[in-house]
XYZ file of C-alpha atoms in Angstrom:
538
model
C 0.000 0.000 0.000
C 1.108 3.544 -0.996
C 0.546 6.114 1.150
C 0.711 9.987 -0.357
C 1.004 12.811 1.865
C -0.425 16.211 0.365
C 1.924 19.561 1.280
C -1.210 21.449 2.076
C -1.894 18.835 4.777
C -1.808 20.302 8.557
C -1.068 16.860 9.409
C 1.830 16.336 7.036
C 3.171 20.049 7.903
C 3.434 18.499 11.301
C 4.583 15.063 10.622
C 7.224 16.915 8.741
C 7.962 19.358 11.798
C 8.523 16.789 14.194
C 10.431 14.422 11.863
C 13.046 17.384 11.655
C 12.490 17.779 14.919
C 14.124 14.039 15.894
C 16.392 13.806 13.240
C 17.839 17.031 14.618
C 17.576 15.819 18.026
C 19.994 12.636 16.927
C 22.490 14.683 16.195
C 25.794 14.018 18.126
C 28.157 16.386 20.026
C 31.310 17.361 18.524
C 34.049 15.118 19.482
C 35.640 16.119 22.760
C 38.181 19.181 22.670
C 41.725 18.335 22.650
C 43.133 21.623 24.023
C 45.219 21.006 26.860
C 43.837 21.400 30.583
C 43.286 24.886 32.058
C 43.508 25.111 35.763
C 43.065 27.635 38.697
C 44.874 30.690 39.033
C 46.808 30.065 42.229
C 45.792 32.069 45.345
C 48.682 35.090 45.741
C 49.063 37.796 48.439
C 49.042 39.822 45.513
C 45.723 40.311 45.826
C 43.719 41.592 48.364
C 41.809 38.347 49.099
C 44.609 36.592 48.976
C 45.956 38.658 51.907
C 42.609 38.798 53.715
C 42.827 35.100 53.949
C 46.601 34.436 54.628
C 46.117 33.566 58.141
C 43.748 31.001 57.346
C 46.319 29.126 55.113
C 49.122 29.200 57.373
C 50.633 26.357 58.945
C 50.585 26.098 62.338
C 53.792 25.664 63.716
C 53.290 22.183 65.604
C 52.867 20.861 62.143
C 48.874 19.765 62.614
C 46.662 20.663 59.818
C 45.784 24.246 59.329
C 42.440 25.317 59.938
C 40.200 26.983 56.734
C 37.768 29.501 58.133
C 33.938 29.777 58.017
C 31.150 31.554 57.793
C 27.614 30.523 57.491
C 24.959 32.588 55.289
C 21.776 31.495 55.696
C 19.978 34.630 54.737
C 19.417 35.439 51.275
C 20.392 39.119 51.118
C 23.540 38.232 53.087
C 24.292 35.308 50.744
C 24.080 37.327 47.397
C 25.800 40.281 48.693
C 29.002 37.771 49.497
C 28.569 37.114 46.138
C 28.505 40.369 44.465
C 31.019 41.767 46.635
C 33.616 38.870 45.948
C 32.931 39.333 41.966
C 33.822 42.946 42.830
C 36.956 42.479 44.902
C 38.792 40.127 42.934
C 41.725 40.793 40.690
C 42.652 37.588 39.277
C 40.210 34.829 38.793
C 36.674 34.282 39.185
C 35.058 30.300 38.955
C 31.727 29.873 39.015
C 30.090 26.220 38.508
C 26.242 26.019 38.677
C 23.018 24.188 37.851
C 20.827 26.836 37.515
C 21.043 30.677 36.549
C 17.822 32.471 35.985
C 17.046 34.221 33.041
C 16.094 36.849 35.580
C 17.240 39.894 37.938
C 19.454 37.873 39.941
C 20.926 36.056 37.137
C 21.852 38.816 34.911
C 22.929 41.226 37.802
C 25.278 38.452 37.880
C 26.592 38.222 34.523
C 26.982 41.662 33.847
C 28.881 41.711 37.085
C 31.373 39.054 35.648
C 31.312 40.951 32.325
C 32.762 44.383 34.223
C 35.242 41.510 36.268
C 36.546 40.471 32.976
C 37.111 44.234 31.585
C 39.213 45.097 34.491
C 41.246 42.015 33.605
C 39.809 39.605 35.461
C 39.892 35.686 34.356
C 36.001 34.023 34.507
C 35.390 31.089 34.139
C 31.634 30.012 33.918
C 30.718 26.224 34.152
C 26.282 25.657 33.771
C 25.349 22.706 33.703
C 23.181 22.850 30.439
C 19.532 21.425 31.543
C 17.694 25.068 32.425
C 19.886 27.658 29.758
C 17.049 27.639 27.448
C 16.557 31.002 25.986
C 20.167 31.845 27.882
C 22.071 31.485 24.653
C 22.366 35.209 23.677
C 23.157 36.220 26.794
C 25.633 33.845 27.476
C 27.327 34.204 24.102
C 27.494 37.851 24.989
C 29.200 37.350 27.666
C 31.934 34.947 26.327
C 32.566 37.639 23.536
C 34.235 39.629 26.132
C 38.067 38.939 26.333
C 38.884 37.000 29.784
C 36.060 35.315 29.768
C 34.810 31.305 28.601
C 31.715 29.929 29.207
C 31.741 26.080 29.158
C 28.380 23.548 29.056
C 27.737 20.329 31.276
C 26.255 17.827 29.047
C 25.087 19.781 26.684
C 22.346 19.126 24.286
C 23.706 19.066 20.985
C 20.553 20.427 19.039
C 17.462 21.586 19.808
C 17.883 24.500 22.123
C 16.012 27.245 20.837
C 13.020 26.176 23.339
C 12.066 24.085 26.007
C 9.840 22.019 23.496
C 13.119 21.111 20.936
C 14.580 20.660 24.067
C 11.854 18.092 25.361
C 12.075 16.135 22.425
C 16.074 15.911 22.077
C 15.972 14.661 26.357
C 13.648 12.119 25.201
C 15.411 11.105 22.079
C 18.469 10.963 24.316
C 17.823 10.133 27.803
C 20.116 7.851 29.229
C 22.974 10.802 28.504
C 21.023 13.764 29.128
C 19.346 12.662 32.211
C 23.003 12.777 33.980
C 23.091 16.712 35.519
C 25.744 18.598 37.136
C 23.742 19.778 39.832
C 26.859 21.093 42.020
C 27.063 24.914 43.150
C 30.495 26.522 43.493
C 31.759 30.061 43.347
C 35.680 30.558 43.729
C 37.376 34.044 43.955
C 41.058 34.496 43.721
C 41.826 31.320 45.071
C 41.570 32.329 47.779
C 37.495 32.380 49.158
C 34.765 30.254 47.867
C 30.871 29.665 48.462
C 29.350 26.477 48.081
C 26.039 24.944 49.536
C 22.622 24.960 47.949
C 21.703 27.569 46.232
C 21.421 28.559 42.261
C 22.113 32.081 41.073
C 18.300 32.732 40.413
C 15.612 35.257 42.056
C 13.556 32.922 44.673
C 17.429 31.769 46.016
C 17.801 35.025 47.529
C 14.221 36.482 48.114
C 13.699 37.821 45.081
C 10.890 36.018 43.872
C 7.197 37.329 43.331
C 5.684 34.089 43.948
C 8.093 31.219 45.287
C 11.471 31.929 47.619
C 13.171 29.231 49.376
C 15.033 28.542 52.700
C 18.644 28.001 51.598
C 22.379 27.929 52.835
C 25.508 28.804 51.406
C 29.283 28.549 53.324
C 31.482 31.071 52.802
C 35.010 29.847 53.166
C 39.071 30.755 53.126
C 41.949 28.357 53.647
C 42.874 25.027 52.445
C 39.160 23.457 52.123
C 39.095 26.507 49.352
C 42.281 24.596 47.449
C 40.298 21.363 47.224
C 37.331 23.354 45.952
C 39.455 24.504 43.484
C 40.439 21.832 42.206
C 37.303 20.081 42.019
C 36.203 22.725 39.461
C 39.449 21.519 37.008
C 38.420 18.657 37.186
C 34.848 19.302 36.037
C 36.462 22.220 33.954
C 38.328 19.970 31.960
C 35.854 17.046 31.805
C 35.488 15.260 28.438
C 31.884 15.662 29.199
C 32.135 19.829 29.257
C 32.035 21.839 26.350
C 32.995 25.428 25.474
C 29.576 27.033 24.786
C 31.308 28.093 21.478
C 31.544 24.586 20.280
C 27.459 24.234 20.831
C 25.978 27.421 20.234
C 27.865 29.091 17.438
C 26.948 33.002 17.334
C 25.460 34.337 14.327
C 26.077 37.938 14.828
C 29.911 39.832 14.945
C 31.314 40.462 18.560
C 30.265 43.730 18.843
C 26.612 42.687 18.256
C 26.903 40.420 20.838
C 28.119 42.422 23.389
C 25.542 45.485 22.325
C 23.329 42.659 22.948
C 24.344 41.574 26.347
C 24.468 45.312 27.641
C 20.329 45.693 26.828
C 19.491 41.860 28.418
C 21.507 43.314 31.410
C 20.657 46.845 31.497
C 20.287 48.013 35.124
C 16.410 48.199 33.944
C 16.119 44.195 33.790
C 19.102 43.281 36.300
C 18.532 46.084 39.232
C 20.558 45.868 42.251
C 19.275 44.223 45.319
C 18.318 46.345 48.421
C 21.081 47.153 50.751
C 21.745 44.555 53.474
C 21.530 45.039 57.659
C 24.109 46.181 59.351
C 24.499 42.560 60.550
C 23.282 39.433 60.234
C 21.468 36.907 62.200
C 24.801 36.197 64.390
C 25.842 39.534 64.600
C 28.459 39.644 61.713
C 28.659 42.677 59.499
C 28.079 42.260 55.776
C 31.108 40.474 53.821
C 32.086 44.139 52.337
C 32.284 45.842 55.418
C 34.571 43.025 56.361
C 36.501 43.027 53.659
C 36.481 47.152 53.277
C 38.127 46.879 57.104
C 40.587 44.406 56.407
C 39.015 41.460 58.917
C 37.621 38.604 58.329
C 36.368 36.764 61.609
C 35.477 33.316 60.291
C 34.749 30.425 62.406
C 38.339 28.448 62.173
C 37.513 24.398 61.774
C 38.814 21.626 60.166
C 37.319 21.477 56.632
C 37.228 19.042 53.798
C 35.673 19.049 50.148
C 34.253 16.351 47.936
C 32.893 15.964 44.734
C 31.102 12.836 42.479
C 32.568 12.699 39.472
C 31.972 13.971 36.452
C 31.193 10.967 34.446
C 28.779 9.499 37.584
C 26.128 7.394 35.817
C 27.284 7.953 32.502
C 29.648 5.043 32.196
C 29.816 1.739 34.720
C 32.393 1.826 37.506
C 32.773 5.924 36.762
C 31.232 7.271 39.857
C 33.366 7.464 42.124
C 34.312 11.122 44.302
C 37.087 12.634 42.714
C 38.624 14.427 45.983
C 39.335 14.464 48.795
C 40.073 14.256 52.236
C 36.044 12.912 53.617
C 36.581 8.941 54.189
C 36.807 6.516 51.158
C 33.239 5.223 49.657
C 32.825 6.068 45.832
C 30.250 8.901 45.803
C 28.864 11.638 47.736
C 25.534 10.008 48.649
C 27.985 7.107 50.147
C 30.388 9.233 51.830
C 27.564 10.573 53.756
C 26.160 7.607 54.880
C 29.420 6.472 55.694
C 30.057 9.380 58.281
C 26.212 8.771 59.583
C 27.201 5.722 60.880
C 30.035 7.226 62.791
C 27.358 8.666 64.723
C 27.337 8.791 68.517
C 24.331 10.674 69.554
C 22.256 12.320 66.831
C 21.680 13.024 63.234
C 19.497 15.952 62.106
C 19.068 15.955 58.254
C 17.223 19.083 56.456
C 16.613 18.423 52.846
C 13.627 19.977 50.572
C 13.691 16.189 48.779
C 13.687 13.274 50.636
C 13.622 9.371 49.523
C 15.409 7.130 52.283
C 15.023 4.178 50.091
C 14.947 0.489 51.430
C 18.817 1.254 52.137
C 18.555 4.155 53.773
C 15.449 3.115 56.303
C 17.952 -0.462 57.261
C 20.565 2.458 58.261
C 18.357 4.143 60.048
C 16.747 1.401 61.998
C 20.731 -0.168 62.590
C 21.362 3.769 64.013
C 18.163 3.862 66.490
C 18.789 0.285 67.444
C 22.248 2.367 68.543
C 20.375 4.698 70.546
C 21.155 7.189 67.894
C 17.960 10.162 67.646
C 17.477 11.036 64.217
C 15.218 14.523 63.099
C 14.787 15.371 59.268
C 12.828 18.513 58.148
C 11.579 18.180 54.857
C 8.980 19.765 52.884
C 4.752 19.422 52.830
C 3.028 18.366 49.631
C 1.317 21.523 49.518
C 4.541 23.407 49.360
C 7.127 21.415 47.595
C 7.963 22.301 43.909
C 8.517 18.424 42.893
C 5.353 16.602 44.485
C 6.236 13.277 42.807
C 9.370 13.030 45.163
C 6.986 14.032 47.948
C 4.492 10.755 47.108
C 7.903 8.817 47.096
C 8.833 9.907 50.359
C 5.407 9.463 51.605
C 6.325 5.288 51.240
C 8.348 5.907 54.100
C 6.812 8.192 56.266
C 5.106 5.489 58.818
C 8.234 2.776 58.494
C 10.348 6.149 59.363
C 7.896 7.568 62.794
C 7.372 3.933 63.582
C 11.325 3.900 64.313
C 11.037 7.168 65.945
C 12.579 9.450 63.510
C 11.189 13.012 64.645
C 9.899 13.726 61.198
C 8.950 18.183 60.683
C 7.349 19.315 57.252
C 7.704 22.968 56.062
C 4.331 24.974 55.306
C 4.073 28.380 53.860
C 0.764 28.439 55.989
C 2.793 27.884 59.213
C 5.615 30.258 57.990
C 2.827 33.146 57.484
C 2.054 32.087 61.452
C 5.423 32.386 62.508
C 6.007 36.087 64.038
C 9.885 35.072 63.106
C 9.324 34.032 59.813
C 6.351 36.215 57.985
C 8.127 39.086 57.731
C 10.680 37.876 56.066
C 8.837 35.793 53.110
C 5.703 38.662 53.314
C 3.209 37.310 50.954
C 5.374 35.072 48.811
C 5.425 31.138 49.495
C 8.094 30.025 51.365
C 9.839 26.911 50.347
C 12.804 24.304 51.738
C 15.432 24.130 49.386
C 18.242 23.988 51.396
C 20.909 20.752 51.990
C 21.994 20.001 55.439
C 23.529 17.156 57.710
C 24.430 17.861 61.612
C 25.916 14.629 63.336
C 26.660 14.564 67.503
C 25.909 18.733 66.590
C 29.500 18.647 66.146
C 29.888 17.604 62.729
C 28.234 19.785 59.574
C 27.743 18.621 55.902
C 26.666 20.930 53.642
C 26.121 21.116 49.672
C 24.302 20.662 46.952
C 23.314 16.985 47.730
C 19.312 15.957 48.317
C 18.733 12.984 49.850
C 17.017 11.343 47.221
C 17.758 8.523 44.366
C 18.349 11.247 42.073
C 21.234 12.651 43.880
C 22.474 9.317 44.932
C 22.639 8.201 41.499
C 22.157 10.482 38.226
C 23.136 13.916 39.474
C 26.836 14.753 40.118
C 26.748 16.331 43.636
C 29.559 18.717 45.746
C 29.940 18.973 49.564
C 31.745 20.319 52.388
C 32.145 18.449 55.701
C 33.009 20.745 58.687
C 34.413 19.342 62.049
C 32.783 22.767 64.252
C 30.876 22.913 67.335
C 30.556 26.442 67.081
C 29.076 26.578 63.107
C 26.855 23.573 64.195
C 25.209 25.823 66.959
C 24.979 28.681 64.781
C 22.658 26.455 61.901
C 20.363 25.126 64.749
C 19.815 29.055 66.039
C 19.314 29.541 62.031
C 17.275 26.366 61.181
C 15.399 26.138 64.794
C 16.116 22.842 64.829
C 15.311 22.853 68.988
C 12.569 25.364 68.564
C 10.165 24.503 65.493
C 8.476 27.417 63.473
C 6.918 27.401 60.070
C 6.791 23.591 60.228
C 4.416 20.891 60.960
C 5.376 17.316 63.711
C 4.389 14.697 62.261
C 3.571 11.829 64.550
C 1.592 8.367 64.251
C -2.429 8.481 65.466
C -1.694 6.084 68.515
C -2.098 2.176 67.943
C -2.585 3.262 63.755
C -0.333 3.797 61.221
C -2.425 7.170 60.462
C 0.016 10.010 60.532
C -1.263 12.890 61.849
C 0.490 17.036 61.557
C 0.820 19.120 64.191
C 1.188 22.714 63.928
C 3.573 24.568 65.765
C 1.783 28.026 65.320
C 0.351 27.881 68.660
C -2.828 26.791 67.570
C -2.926 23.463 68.704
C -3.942 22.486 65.203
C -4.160 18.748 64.203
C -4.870 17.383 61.207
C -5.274 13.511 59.898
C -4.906 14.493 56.347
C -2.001 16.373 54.296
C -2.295 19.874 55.309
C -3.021 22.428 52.670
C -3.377 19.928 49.464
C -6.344 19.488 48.086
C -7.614 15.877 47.375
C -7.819 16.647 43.707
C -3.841 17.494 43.997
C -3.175 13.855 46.250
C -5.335 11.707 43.298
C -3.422 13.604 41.143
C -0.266 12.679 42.009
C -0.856 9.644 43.388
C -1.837 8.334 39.335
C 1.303 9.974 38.114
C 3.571 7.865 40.922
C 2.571 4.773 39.341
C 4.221 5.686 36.001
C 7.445 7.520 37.498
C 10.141 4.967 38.884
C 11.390 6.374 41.963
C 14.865 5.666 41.445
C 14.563 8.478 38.672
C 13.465 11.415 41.599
């Protein structure tokens, strides 16, 4: 049988579209560059961070291992001035590794911030990991244009990026590869100071947002951990799997259109500068400029030690294994962690905005309360998380978790507009758990970018910092009121059921025997959807 298509067809027009569409999507990357590796610019007393943080790199003279120093910044407006104000200060490099920037205020304040860092001579170097740059493109070719400056991709996808839709159909045409994402956060100055913990360079990261903001942390950090963080980023930097954007998205307009282009999608009018900060933050501690502008820096001093997965984790057998470091000896991240868990003594508190224990994860914990060990983990609700199918996934657990007696706290927006603490600060926006945190014996602090989920464990490449601190462990329960719950529900078991019940910790007294806040339309919803979405891929 002969089948003939007529061109005036709708249907042919787009049978024709979306063949073009695949065949486009098939095609391969270029073949991996074979330029020679570029690595960090060596921290220098040359420049004025690298003097500011001398004392943190020196040796102490009964030969024990120097201390790094470190500062917490768990507010938002404290977290992206450290930002801006290190782009500012620094004279000779800049490396910035991220999962997300927003095509939005925060996100181009920050590239046209590197863009003036480059002019005064400045090296940048900006690693994305290539999942959310739709529609970034121009703006990032812009950038690149500008001498000093190289913009590489994680992963990228080779065609198909003018829109999320191309995009769509090249992940699906593609999946095993794409579905691997760099999901670390890094930011390097100098050499000589870094930031790393959970947050993206995007609006609701640092209160920005209209609608959605999240609860975050960042550490800000000098001293040795900084020279492992360092070179984590070569080694991501020079990955066979990361491209120079130049090799994927070839400009079609002359340098000087490019960068005319780059000034109007960053024009103060689009990328404003963020209100001024507080004299001081939460723990008293001026802001990171008035620090700097004084020649101080009082950081917490504690043993610290970076970690990475590497790049190629998931993407070929046997290649996952951490590529640093000084954190114990398991292959990845995710098993690093659980290694040091079990080290435990007296109590792990875990915050994570996704959580999926697994079948593995709920043996450890039983093994650790059979130990006497207390475990807490904050989490957050179905009404307020922004990926509800790894909410339904963690739900699986829930009872098997309070049935152990794992203290188990859910964030609401509804109980943060009820907190006297908290409203204020989120005003009429939703308020949302995004950051990733570990406290063992509330001596011992892991932060990053790692969730504590299958996704992270397995598929995602993940970055962490373990600090050995008494002191910075005291300061994130003040931050976190870990002792003191606000803006949270308790989740506890009905007694002699397995029907969990949330408690509010408004005041009200509040009880409810049904998720708080989500309608039953939403539960049916998702609860159809969970049956088609493996969990291992949340």
């Amino acid at each position: 049988m002969r089948i003939v298509f007529h061109c005036g067809s709708s249907l042919w027009r787009w049978s024709f579209a979306l063949g073009v569409l695949l065949l486009n999507a098939c095609a391969g990357l270029p073949a991996p560059s074979t330029a020679p590796p570029v690595h960090a610019i060596a921290v220098s007393t040359t420049t004025e961070l690298g003097r500011l943080t001398a004392p943190y790199r020196a040796e102490p003279p009964d030969g024990s291992t120097a201390l790094s120093g470190i500062r917490a910044l768990p507010q938002p407006e404290f977290a992206l001035d450290a930002r801006l104000q290190l782009i500012r200060r620094a004279q000779s490099s800049l490396d910035l590794q991220y999962y997300l920037l927003g095509n939005d205020k925060t996100g181009k304040l920050i590239l046209r911030e590197l863009r003036n860092a480059a002019l005064r001579g400045v090296r940048v170097r900006l690693l994305l990991d290539d999942f959310y740059t739709g529609g970034l493109d121009p703006m990032l070719l812009g950038l690149a244009s500008y001498p000093n400056v190289e913009v590489r991709l994680f992963n990228p996808f080779a065609s198909g990026r003018e829109s999320m839709a191309t995009r769509w159909i090249s992940f699906a045409s593609e999946f095993r590869r794409l579905n691997h994402r760099m999901h670390n956060k890094l930011f390097v100055a100098d050499g000589a100071m870094a930031i790393a913990g959970g947050r993206n360079l995007a609006d609701e990261y640092f209160l920005r947002g209209a609608g959605d903001n999240f609860i975050d942390l960042d550490l800000m950090m000098a001293g040795s951990v900084v020279t492992e963080l360092s070179a984590l980023f070569d080694t991501y930097w020079n990955s066979e799997v990361v491209y120079s954007l130049a090799r994927i998205a070839v400009p079609h307009a002359s340098r000087e259109q490019l960068r005319a282009n780059f000034d109007v999608l960053t024009a103060p009018s689009s990328a404003p500068e963020p209100a001024p900060v507080p004299d001081a933050d939460m723990f008293g501690d001026a802001p990171i400029g008035v620090a700097l502008a004084q020649g101080r820096l009082d950081l917490i001093r504690a043993s610290a030690q970076a970690a990475a997965d590497s790049p190629l984790k998931a993407l070929d057998e046997g290649s996952g294994s951490s590529i640093t470091g000084r954190f114990s000896t398991p292959q990845t991240l995710a098993e690093r962690t659980h290694a040091l868990f079990d080290s435990a003594r007296s109590d792990i508190v875990v915050i994570s905005p996704y959580f999926i224990p697994g079948d593995a994860g709920l043996a450890q914990m039983r093994q650790l309360r059979d130990r006497g060990v207390s475990m807490t983990v904050g989490t957050n609700s179905l009404a307020d998380t922004d990926e509800p199918l790894v909410n339904i996934n963690y739900n699986n657990y829930r009872v098997a978790m309070l049935k152990l007696g794992v203290e188990l706290y859910e964030v609401s927006s509804a109980q943060i507009k009820r907190s006297l603490n908290l409203r204020k600060t989120f005003a009429q926006s939703r308020g949302r758990l995004h950051a990733k945190l570990a406290l063992i014996d509330r001596e011992s602090v892991l932060v990053g970018s790692m969730n504590f989920d299958p996704r992270s464990a397995r598929l995602n490449t993940e970055l962490g910092v373990r600090v050995q601190s008494f002191e910075l462990a005291h300061q994130l329960i003040e931050a976190f009121q870990i002792d003191e719950a606000q803006g949270v529900y308790r989740l506890a078991l009905k007694p002699g059921t397995d029907q969990v019940q949330w408690f509010s910790t408004d005041g009200t007294g509040d009880v409810f025997n049904d998720e708080p806040e989500a309608s039953m339309i939403v539960r049916l919803k998702l609860l159809f959807f969970s049956w088609f979405v493996p969990s291992d891929l949340l």
